[in-house]
Structures are given as structure tokens and as C-alpha cells.
Coordinates of C-alpha atoms and ligand atoms in Angstrom, one line a residue:
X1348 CA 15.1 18.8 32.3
X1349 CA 13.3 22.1 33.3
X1350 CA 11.1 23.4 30.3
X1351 CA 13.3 26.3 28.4
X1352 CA 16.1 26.1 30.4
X1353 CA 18.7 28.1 29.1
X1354 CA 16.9 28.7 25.7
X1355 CA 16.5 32.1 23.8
X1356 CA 13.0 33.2 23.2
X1357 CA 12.2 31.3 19.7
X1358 CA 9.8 32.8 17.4
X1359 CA 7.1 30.7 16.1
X1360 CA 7.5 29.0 13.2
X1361 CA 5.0 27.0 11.5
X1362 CA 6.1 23.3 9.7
X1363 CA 4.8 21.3 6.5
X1364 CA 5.0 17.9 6.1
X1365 CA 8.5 17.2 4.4
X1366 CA 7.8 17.2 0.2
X1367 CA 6.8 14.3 -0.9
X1368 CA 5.0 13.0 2.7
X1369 CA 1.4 14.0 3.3
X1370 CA -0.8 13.1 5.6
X1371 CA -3.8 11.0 5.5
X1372 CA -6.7 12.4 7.1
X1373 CA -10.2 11.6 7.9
X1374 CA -12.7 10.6 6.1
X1375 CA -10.2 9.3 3.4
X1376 CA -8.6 7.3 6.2
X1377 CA -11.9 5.4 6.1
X1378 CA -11.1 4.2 3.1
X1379 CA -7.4 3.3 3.5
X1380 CA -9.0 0.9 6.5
X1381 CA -11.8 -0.7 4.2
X1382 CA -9.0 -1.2 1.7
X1383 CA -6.5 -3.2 4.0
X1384 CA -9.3 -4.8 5.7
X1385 CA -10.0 -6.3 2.7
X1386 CA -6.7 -7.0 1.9
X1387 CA -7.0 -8.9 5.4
X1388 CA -9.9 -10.5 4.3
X1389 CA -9.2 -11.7 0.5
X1390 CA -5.4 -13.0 1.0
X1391 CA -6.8 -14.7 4.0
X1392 CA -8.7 -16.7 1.4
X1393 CA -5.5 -17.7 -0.6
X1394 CA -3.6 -18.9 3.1
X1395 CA -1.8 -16.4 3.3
X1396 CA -0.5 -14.8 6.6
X1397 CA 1.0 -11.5 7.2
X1398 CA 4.3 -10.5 8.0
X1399 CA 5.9 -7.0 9.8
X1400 CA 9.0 -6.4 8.5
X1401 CA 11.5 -3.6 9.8
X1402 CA 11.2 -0.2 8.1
X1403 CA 15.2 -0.4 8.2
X1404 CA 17.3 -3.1 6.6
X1405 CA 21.2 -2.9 6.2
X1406 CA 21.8 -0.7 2.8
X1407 CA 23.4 -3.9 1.6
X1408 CA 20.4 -6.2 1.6
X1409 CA 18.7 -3.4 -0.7
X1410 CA 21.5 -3.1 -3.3
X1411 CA 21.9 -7.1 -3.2
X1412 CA 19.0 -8.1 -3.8
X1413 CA 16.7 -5.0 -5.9
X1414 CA 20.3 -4.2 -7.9
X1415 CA 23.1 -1.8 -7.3
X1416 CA 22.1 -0.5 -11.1
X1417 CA 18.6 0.1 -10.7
X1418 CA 16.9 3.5 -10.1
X1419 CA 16.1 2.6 -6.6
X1420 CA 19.3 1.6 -5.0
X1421 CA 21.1 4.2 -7.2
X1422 CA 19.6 7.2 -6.8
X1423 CA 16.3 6.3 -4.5
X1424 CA 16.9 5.1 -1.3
X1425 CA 17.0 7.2 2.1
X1426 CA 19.9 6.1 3.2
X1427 CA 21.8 7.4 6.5
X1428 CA 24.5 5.3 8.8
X1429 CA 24.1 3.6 12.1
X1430 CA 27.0 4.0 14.3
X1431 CA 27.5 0.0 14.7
X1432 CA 30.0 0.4 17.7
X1433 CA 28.6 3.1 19.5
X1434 CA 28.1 1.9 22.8
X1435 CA 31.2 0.6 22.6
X1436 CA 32.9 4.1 21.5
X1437 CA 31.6 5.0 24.1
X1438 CA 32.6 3.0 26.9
X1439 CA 36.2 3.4 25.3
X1440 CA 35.8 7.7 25.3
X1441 CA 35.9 8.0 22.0
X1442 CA 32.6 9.9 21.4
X1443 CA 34.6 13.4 20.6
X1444 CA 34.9 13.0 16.5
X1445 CA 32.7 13.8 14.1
X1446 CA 29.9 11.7 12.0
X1447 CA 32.2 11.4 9.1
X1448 CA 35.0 10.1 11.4
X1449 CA 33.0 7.5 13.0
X1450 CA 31.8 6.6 9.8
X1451 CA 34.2 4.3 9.2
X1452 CA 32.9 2.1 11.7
X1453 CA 29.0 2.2 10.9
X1454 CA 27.1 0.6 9.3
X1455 CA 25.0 1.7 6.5
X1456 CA 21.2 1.5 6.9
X1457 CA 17.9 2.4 4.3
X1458 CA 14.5 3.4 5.1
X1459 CA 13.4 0.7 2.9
X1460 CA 12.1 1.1 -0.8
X1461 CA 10.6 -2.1 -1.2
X1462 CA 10.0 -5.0 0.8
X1463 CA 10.5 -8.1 -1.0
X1464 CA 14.3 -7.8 0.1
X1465 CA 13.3 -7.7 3.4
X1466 CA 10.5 -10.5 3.4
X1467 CA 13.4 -12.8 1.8
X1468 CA 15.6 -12.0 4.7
X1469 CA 13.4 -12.9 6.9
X1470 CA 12.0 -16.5 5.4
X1471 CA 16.1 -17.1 6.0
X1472 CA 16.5 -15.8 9.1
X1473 CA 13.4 -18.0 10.6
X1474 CA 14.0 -20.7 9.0
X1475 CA 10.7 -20.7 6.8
X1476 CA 11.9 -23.3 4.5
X1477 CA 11.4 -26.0 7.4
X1478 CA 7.8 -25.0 7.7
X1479 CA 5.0 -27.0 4.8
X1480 CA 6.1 -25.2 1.8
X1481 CA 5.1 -22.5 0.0
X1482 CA 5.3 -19.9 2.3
X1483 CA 2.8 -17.4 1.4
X1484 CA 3.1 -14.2 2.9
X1485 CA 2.2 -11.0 2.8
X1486 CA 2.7 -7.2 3.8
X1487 CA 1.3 -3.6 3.8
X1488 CA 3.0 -0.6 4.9
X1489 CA 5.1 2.5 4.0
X1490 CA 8.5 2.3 1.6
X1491 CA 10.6 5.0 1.0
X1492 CA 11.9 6.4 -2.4
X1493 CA 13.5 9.9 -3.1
X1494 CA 12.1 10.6 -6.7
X1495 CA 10.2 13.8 -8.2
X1496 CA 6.5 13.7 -6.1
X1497 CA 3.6 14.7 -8.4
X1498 CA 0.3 13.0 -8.4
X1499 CA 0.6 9.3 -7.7
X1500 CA 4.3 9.0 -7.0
X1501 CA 5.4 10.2 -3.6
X1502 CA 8.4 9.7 -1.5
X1503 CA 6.9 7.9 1.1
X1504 CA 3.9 5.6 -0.2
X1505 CA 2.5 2.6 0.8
X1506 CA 2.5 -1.0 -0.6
X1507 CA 0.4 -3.8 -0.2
X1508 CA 2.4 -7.0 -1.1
X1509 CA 2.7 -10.6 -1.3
X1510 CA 5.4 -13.3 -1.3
X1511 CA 5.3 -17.0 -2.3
X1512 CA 8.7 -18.6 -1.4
X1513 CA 9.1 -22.3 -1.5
X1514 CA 10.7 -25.5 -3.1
X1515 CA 8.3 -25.1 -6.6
X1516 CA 7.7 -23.0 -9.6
X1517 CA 4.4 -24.5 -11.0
X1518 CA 2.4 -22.3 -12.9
X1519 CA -0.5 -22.2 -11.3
X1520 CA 1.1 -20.5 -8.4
X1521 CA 2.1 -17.6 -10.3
X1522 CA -1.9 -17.9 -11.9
X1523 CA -2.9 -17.5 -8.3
X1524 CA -1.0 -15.1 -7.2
X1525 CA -2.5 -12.9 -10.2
X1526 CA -6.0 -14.4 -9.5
X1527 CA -5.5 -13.0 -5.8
X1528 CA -4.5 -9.7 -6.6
X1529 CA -7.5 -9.7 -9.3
X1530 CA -10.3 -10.9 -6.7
X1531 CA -9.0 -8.3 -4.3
X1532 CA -9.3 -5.3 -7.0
X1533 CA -12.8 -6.7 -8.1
X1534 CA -13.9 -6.6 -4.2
X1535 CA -13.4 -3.3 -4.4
X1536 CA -14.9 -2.5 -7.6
X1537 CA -12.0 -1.1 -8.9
X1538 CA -12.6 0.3 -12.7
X1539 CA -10.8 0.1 -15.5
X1540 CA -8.4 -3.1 -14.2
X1541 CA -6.1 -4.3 -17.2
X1542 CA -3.6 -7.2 -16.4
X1543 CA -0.5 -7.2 -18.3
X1544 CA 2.0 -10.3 -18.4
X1545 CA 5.1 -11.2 -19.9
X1546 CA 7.9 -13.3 -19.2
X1547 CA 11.2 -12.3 -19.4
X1548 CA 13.7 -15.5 -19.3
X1549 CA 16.1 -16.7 -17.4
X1550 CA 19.6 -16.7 -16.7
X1551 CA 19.8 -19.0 -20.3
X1552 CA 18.1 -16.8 -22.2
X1553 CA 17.5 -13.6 -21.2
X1554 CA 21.2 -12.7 -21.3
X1555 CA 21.1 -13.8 -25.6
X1556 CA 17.9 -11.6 -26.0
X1557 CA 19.7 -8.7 -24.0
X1558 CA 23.0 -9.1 -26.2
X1559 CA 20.8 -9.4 -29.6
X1560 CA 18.5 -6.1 -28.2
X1561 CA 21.7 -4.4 -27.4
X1562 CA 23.1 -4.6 -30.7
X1563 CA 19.8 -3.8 -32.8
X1564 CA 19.5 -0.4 -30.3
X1565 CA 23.2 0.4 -31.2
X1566 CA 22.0 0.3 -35.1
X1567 CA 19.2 3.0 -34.3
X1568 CA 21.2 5.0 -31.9
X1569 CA 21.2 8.4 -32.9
X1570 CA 17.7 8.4 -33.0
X1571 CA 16.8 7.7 -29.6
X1572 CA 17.1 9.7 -26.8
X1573 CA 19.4 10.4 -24.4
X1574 CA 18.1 8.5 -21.7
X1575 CA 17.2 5.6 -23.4
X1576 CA 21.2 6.1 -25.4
X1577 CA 22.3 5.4 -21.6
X1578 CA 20.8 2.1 -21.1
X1579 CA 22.1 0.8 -23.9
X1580 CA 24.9 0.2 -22.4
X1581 CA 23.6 -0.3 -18.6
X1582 CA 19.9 -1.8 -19.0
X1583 CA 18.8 -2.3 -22.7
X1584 CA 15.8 -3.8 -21.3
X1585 CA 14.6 -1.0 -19.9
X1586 CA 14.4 0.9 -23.1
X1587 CA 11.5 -1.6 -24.0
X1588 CA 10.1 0.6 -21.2
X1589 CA 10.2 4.0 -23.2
X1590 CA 7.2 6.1 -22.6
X1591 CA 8.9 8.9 -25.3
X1592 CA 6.8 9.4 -28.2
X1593 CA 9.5 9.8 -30.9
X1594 CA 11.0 6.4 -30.1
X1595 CA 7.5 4.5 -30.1
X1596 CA 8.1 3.6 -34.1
X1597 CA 11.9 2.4 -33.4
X1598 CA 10.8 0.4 -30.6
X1599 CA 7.9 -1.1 -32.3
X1600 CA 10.4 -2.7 -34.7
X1601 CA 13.0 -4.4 -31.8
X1602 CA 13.1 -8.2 -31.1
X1603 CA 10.4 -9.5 -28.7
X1604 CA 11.2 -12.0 -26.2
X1605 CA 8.7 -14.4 -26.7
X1606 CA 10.3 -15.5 -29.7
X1607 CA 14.2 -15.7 -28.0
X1608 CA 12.9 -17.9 -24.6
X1609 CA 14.0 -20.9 -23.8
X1610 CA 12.1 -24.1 -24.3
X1611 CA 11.8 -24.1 -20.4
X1612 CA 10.9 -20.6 -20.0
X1613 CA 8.4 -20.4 -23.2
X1614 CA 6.9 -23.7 -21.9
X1615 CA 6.5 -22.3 -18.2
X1616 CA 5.2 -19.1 -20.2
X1617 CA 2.5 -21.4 -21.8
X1618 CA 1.2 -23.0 -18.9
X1619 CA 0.9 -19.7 -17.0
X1620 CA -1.7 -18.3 -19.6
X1621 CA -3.4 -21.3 -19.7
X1622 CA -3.6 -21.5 -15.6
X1623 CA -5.1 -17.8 -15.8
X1624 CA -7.5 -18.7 -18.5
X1625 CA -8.4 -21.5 -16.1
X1626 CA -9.4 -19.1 -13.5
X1627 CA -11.3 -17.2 -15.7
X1628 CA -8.1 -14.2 -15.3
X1629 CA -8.2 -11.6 -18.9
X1630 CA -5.0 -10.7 -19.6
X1631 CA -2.9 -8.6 -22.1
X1632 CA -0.1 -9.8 -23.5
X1633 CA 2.7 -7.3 -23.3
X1634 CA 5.8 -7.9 -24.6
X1635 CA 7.7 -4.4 -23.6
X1636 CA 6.3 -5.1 -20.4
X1637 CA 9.8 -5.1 -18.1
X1638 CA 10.2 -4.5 -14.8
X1639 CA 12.6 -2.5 -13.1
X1640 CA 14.2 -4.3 -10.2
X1641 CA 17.5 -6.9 -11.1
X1642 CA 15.6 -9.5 -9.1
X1643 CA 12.8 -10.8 -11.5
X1644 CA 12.7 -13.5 -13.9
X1645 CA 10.2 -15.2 -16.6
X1646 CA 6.3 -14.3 -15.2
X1647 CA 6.3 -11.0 -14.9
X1648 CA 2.7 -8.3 -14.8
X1649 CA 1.6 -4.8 -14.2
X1650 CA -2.2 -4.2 -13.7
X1651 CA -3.4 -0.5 -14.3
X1652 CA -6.3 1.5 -13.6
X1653 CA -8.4 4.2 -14.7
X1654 CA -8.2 8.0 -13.1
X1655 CA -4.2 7.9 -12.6
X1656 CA -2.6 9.9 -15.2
X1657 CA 0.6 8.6 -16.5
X1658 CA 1.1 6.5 -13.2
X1659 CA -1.4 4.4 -13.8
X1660 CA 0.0 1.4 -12.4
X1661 CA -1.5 0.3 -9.5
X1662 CA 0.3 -3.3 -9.3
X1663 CA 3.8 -4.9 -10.2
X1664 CA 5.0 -8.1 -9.5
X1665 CA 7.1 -11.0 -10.8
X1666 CA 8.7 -14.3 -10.7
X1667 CA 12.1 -14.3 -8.6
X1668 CA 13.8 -17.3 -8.2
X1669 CA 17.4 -17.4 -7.2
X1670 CA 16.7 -14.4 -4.7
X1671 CA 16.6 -16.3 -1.6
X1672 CA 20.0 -17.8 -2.5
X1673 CA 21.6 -14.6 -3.3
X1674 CA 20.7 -13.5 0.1
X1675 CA 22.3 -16.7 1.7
X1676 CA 19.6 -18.6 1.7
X1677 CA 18.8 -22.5 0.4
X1678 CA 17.7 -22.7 -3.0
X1679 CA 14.7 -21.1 -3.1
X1680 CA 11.5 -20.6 -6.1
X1681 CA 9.6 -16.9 -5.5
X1682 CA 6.9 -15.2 -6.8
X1683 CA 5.1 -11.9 -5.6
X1684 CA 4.0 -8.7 -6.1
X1685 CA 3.6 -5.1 -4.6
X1686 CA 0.2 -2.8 -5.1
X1687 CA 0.7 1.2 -5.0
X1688 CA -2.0 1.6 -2.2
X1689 CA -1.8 5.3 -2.6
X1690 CA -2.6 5.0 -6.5
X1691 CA -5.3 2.0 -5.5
X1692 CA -6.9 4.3 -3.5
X1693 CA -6.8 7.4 -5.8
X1694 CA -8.1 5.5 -8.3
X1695 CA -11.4 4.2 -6.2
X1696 CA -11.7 7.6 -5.9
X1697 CA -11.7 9.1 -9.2
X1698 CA -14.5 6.4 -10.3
X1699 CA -18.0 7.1 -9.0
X1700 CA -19.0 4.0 -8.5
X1701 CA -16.8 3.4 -5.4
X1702 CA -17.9 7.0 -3.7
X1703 CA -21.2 6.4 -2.6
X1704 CA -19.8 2.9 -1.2
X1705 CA -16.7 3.9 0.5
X1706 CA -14.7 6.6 2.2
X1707 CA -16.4 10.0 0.9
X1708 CA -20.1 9.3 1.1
X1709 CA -22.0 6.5 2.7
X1710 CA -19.5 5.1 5.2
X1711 CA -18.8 9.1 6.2
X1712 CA -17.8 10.3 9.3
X1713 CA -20.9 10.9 10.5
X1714 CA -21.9 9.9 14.0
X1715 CA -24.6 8.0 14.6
X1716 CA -26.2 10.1 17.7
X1717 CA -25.1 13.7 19.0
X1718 CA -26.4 13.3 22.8
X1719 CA -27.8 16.8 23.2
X1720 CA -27.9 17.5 27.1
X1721 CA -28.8 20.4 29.4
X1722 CA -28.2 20.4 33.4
X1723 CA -25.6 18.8 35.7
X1724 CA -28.0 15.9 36.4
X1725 CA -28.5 15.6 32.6
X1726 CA -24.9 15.2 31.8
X1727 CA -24.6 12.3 34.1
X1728 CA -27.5 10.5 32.4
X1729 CA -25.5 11.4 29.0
X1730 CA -22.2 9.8 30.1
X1731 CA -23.8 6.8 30.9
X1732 CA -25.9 6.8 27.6
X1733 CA -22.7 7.3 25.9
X1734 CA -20.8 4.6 27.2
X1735 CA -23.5 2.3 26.4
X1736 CA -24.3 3.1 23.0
X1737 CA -20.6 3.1 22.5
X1738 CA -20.9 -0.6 23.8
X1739 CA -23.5 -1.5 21.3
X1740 CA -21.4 -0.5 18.5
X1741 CA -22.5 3.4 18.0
X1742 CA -20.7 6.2 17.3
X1743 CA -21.5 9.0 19.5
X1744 CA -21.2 12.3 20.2
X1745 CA -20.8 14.0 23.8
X1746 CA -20.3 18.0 24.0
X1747 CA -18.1 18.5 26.6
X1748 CA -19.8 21.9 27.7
X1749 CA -23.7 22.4 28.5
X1750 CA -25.3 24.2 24.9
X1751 CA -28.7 25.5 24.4
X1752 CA -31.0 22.6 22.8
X1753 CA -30.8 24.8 19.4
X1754 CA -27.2 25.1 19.4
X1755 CA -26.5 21.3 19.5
X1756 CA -29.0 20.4 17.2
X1757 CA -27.0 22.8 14.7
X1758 CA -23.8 21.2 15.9
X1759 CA -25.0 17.7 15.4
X1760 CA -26.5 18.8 11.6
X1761 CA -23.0 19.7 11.1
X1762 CA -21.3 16.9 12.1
X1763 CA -23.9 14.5 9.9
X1764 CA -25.5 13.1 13.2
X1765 CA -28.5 10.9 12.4
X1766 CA -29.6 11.2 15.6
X1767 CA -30.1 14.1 18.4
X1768 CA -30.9 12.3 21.6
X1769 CA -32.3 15.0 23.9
X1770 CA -31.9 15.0 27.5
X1771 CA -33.2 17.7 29.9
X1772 CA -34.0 17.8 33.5
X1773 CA -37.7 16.5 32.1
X1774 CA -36.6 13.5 30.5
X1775 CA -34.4 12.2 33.1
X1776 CA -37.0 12.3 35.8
X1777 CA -39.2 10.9 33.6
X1778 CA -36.9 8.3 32.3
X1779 CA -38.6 9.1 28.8
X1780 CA -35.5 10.1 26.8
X1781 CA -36.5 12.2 23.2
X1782 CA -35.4 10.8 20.4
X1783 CA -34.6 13.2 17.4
X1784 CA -34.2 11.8 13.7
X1785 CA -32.6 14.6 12.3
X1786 CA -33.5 13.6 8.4
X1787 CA -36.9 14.3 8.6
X1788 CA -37.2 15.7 12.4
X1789 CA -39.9 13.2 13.6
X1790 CA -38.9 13.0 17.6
X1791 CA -40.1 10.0 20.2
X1792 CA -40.4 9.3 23.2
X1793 CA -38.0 6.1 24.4
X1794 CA -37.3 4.3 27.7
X1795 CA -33.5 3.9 27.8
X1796 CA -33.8 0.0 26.7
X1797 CA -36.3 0.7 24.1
X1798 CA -33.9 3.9 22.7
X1799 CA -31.5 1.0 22.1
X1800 CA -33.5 -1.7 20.5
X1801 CA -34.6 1.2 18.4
X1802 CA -31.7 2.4 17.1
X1803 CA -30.4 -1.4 16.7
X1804 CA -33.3 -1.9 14.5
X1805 CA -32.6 1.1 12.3
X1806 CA -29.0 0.2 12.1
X1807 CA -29.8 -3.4 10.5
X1808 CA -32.2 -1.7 8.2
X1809 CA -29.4 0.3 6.7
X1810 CA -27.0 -2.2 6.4
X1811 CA -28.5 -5.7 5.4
X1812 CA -25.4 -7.3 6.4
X1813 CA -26.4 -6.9 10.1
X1814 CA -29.5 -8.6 10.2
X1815 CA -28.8 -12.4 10.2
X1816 CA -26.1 -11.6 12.9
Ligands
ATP2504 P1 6.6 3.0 -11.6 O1 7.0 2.5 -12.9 O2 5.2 3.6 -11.6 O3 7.6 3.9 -11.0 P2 7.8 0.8 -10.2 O4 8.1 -0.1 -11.2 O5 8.8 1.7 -9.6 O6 6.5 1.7 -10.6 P3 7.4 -1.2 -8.2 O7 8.7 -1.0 -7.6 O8 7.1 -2.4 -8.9 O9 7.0 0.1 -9.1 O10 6.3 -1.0 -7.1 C1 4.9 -1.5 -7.2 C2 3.9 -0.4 -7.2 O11 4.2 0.5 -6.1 C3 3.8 0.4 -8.4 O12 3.0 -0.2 -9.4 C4 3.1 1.7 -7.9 O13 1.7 1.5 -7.9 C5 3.6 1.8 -6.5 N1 4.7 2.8 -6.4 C6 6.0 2.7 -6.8 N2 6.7 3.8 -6.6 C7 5.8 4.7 -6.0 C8 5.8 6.0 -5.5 N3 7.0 6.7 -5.5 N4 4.7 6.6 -5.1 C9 3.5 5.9 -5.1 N5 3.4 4.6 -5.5 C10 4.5 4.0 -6.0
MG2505 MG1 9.5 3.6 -10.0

């Protein structure tokens, strides 16, 4: 196509990132890396491998499995249609209509607001149960919900997850999944970590409790509001949920589950704490504590943090058996959870601590040496001293253009260079290359080997880590 062809002269026009998107730039990206490296690292430790799932399922698989009635598939989702029969439209000519008339023969699709759903699918659709069960899995990546952005809640955020989908529903796996999750937030010395649990029944019992909530909310009607009115009727449960301050009292007075389980459910309840006390996990018991997706069932937790505001949940994650089977799968036990990674990492942010040792401060963007050069033979020499510091592990920067000696110097203050290495027509015939440490602006003289044994040592005196390797 020939650039412009046929187009009017546009004006400019500048564009924003769509509201509720942002972008992630550097140096925080520094610490969204050390955060899923870890992630890597820690679930690693617990078997676990990780999956890729689509960022697109069929609408369907959303509504089945999170719940037509729930926030997310209501009202949430992204959801747009995929003209199944396209191709074959158009081999046929009939590409004329509208959207809305080929609707009728797409299919719907949803950026995806979870990925639980999706993880299911695909332990069906490979099989998974044939490999040694559990199957423990896990995921990070961006989900998609349309709801109001403000600090911590976005419509594209990211979620690192797990899955544990198998033939078994002991205890100690939903322990370990919590364990997991706790070891990984205590790597990264997250402050302020409160683990909440609950259970929440089964298809025996929770329906009862629900029924008996129902009808003491319809006793104290009137004086709850009108949200919480509404799910009377669609979600009593959720009303357990009620951050309102006039309906804390009337709350406060409601049935707790605990006392309406099941003797299978209360005993499963039981052995959970006593797997987490086990493993040395504090938790909070929290008896409002419900989530809001159709799928989960008796263990179910929130961990917050400190620095978030009102969203101060960082974590969510449950027991879901019966999931796999109401995607067409075999019978199927499931447990898992999904971390807010945006609110994770606001979070290590707000707390001091974690500055100095992650994104902002220590781990900076900062190169390592600025490569300050002068003359046409010098640049040579500095294209190959790049590329082999590079090698070594370095992070170094070449100026593309010739700049007085003074002038780089500045440039490589401002970048946070630790280094200035110096080359001028003098130190390349000599093959004595100057060395600047720009911290206290002591310079040397170094042959090229001895440049790089030097700045190796330095590097392991900076980070102990290095040295035994
Ligand atoms: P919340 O009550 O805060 O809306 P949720 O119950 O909708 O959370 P889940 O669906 O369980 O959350 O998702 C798990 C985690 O994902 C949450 O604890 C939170 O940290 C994060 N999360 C959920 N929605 C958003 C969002 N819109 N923006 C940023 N993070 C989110
Ligand atoms: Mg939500």
C-alpha cells in the first residue's frame, strides 16, 4: 500500500492509554521482574509448573464456570463476538451485512477476567487427569474487568495464580497452597500480611445457611441498604461482605457459618487450621469472609496488606471442587488462588523496607559504566569494550555521538553510572584504558583484562551473592 494514499491531511492528535490501562515503566518494571522471578522461584519449590493460557476464552466458559450472577460475568467482562463462520461467509459472498447481522452466527468471546476458568479448561482439554495427580499449576498475566479504576483496582491488572486440580481434597493441600502464597509474600518482605480463612460449605450445607441468612436479612430489611436489599434476594452471602458502616451492627448479629456446616465440611474445616498451624501459617479466622465468584466451596482466604487503602487485598483464593465437572470434565477436587500483582507491588512500595531492596533504589536503573570516548579510533576500541563488558554481565553505556570528556561525565552522573571508562586517542595507543569511579572520582589506569577483573571484583563486593559463584 503506498504511504497516505488517498488520505486527507490529518491533524495530529495526541493519545492516552485507555482509562483504566496504564503503562508500566522503568525502574518500576524492575520490580514487577523481581516479583515474578520470584514467583518462578518459590512455586518452583512447591512442584509447581507454569501454564500460558489464552487471553480469550468463549464468553460461555466465563459465565459457566465464575457465575452468570456475579459481578464479573454480569457487568465486568470485555466482551466482543468472533465471527465463527467468516471464512466461510466469505467463500459463500456473503460479507456485505452488517456486524449485528452476522452476529447471529458468531460466537461470543471475553478478554478474560480471571483465569481459573481457563486453567480448568485446559487440565480437560490435555488430558491432565492422566498425568501423577495433583496437577499443580500456575499462571501470571493480565485479566480484564470493566469496573470504576481508582487506586488499586484497574481494568486491566495482573494476576499471579495457582491451581491444584486432582483426585483429592486433603487438608493439607489447601494448608500448602496458603503456606506457598505466604513464603512467597515473606520473600519479598511484604508488611503488614494478615491471612484470613473461612469455609463456606458445601452443596449440603451452604444452601440451609443461605436460606436461614436469607430469612434473618428479610427481618432487618429496611435498615439495610439498597445494595445489600438487592442481594437478598440474588446473593445473601455477599451481604456478609458489606463494607457500609450503618449495617456493621445488623451484620454483627447474623448466623455464622461455622456453626451451620456440615460434619464433613466442619471436620475438613478442622483439619485445615490444624495443617496451617503445622506449618507454622497465623491466621484469622473470619467468618464474613466470602468470596465472590459461584465457583468456591468450604476453604476459602483473603490475605491483605499494608499501604492499599480500602483495596487492600492483595490475595483471594478458595476451594473449588465440582468445577472441573461443570466444564465437562471427570470428577475433579481444586484448590487455588489469584494475587493482585498490581496491589502486591503497590504495596512493596508504600513500605520502606522493600525500597532500598527493590525497584526504586538499590537495584536502579543505573548503568554500571558510561564508556566516555573521543576520536574515530576511540569509538572502535569502545564498541568492542562494550560488547565485552556486556558479555560479562554489565550494563553499559555507549553514546552514539563523539562528546567532550566533561559532557559525558555529566551525562553518565545523570544516568547513575558507577563508572566513566575514558578512552582517548592516548589510552588506546597505550592500551592503558582510565578508569573513572564516579562516587568519589578516584581514576586508574587498567589494561583491558585487568579493567575487567576489576570491575568483576567490585561487582561481588556489592552483592555477596556473587562471590561463591
Ligand atoms: P476485590 O474484592 O478487591 O474486588 P475480588 O474478590 O474481585 O477482589 P478476585 O477475583 O478474587 O478479587 O481476584 C484476586 C485478586 O486480584 C484480588 O485480591 C485483587 O488483589 C486482585 N484484583 C481483582 N480485581 C482487580 C482490579 N480490578 N484491579 C487490580 N487488582 C484486582
Ligand atoms: Mg472485585
Amino acid at each position: 500500500m503506498s504511504e497516505g494514499a488517498g488520505k486527507k491531511e490529518e491533524k495530529p492528535r495526541k493519545f492516552q492509554a485507555i482509562r483504566g490501562t496504564r503503562d508500566l515503566l522503568p525502574p518500576e518494571t524492575l520490580l514487577w521482574n523481581r516479583v515474578e522471578q520470584t514467583a518462578h522461584e518459590v512455586f518452583g519449590t512447591f512442584g509447581y509448573g507454569e501454564i500460558r493460557v489464552p487471553i480469550f476464552e468463549p464468553t460461555e466458559l466465563f459465565a459457566r464456570a465464575v457465575g452468570g450472577e456475579t459481578d464479573i460475568v454480569s457487568k465486568e467482562m470485555y466482551t466482543f463476538s468472533n465471527p465463527k463462520s467468516l471464512p466461510a461467509m466469505v467463500r459463500e459472498g456473503r460479507t456485505e451485512g452488517t456486524l449485528a447481522e452476522m452476529l447471529p452466527e458468531a460466537e461470543m468471546i471475553s478478554l478474560r477476567p480471571e483465569a481459573t476458568a481457563s486453567v480448568c479448561r485446559a487440565y480437560i482439554e490435555h488430558n491432565m487427569q492422566q498425568q501423577p495427580q495433583p496437577v499443580k499449576l500456575y499462571y501470571m498475566g493480565p485479566m480484564f474487568r470493566r469496573e470504576r479504576p481508582q487506586k488499586g483496582r484497574y481494568r486491566q491488572f495482573y494476576q499471579i495464580g495457582a491451581e491444584v486440580l486432582g483426585g483429592s481434597d486433603a487438608p493439607a493441600i489447601d494448608a500448602e497452597v496458603i503456606e506457598m502464597v505466604m513464603t512467597f509474600f515473606g520473600r519479598l518482605e511484604l508488611q503488614g500480611v494478615q491471612l484470613d480463612i473461612n469455609s463456606i460449605g458445601d452443596r449440603n450445607c451452604r444452601p440451609k445457611y443461605v436460606e436461614l441468612l436469607r430469612a434473618e436479612l428479610l427481618k432487618v430489611k429496611d435498615k439495610l441498604g439498597p445494595d445489600s436489599q438487592r442481594r437478598i434476594e440474588t446473593n445473601p452471602l455477599r451481604v456478609l461482605d458489606s463494607k457500609l458502616e450503618s449495617e456493621q451492627a445488623i451484620i454483627a448479629k447474623l448466623p455464622h457459618i461455622a456453626d451451620h456446616l456440615c460434619e464433613e465440611c466442619a471436620a475438613h474445616y478442622a483439619a485445615v487450621k490444624h495443617q496451617l498451624e503445622m506449618r507454622g501459617v497465623i491466621y484469622r479466622e473470619n467468618w464474613r469472609l466470602v468470596r465472590g465468584l459461584d465457583y468456591y466451596m468450604r476453604t476459602t482466604f483473603e490475605i491483605t496488606a499494608q499501604g492499599l487503602g480500602s483495596q487492600n487485598a492483595v490475595c483471594g483464593g478458595g476451594r473449588y471442587d465440582g468445577l472441573v465437572e461443570l466444564l465437562g470434565g471427570p470428577p475433579t477436587k481444586g484448590i487455588g488462588f489469584a494475587i493482585g500483582e498490581d496491589r502486591l507491588i503497590l504495596s512493596l512500595q508504600e513500605s520502606t523496607s522493600s525500597l532500598s531492596a527493590s525497584g526504586k533504589g538499590a537495584v536502579a536503573t543505573g548503568r554500571d559504566v558510561y564508556i566516555a570516548w573521543m576520536g574515530e579510533r576511540a569509538h572502535a576500541t569502545a564498541i568492542r569494550a562494550a560488547k565485552d563488558l556486556r558479555k560479562a554481565g554489565f550494563s553499559v553505556e555507549l553514546p552514539p555521538v563523539e562528546q567532550k570528556f566533561g559532557k559525558a561525565l555529566g551525562q553518565a552522573d545523570k544516568l547513575g553510572a558507577k563508572y566513566a571508562l575514558i578512552l582517548g586517542d592516548n589510552e588506546v595507543s597505550e592500551g592503558l584504558w582510565t578508569l573513572k569511579t564516579l562516587a568519589d572520582g578516584s581514576q586508574a589506569k587498567l589494561t583491558e583484562p585487568d579493567l575487567l577483573n576489576f570491575l568483576k571484583r567490585e561487582k561481588a563486593k556489592a552483592d555477596p551473592s556473587l562471590r561463591s559463584g
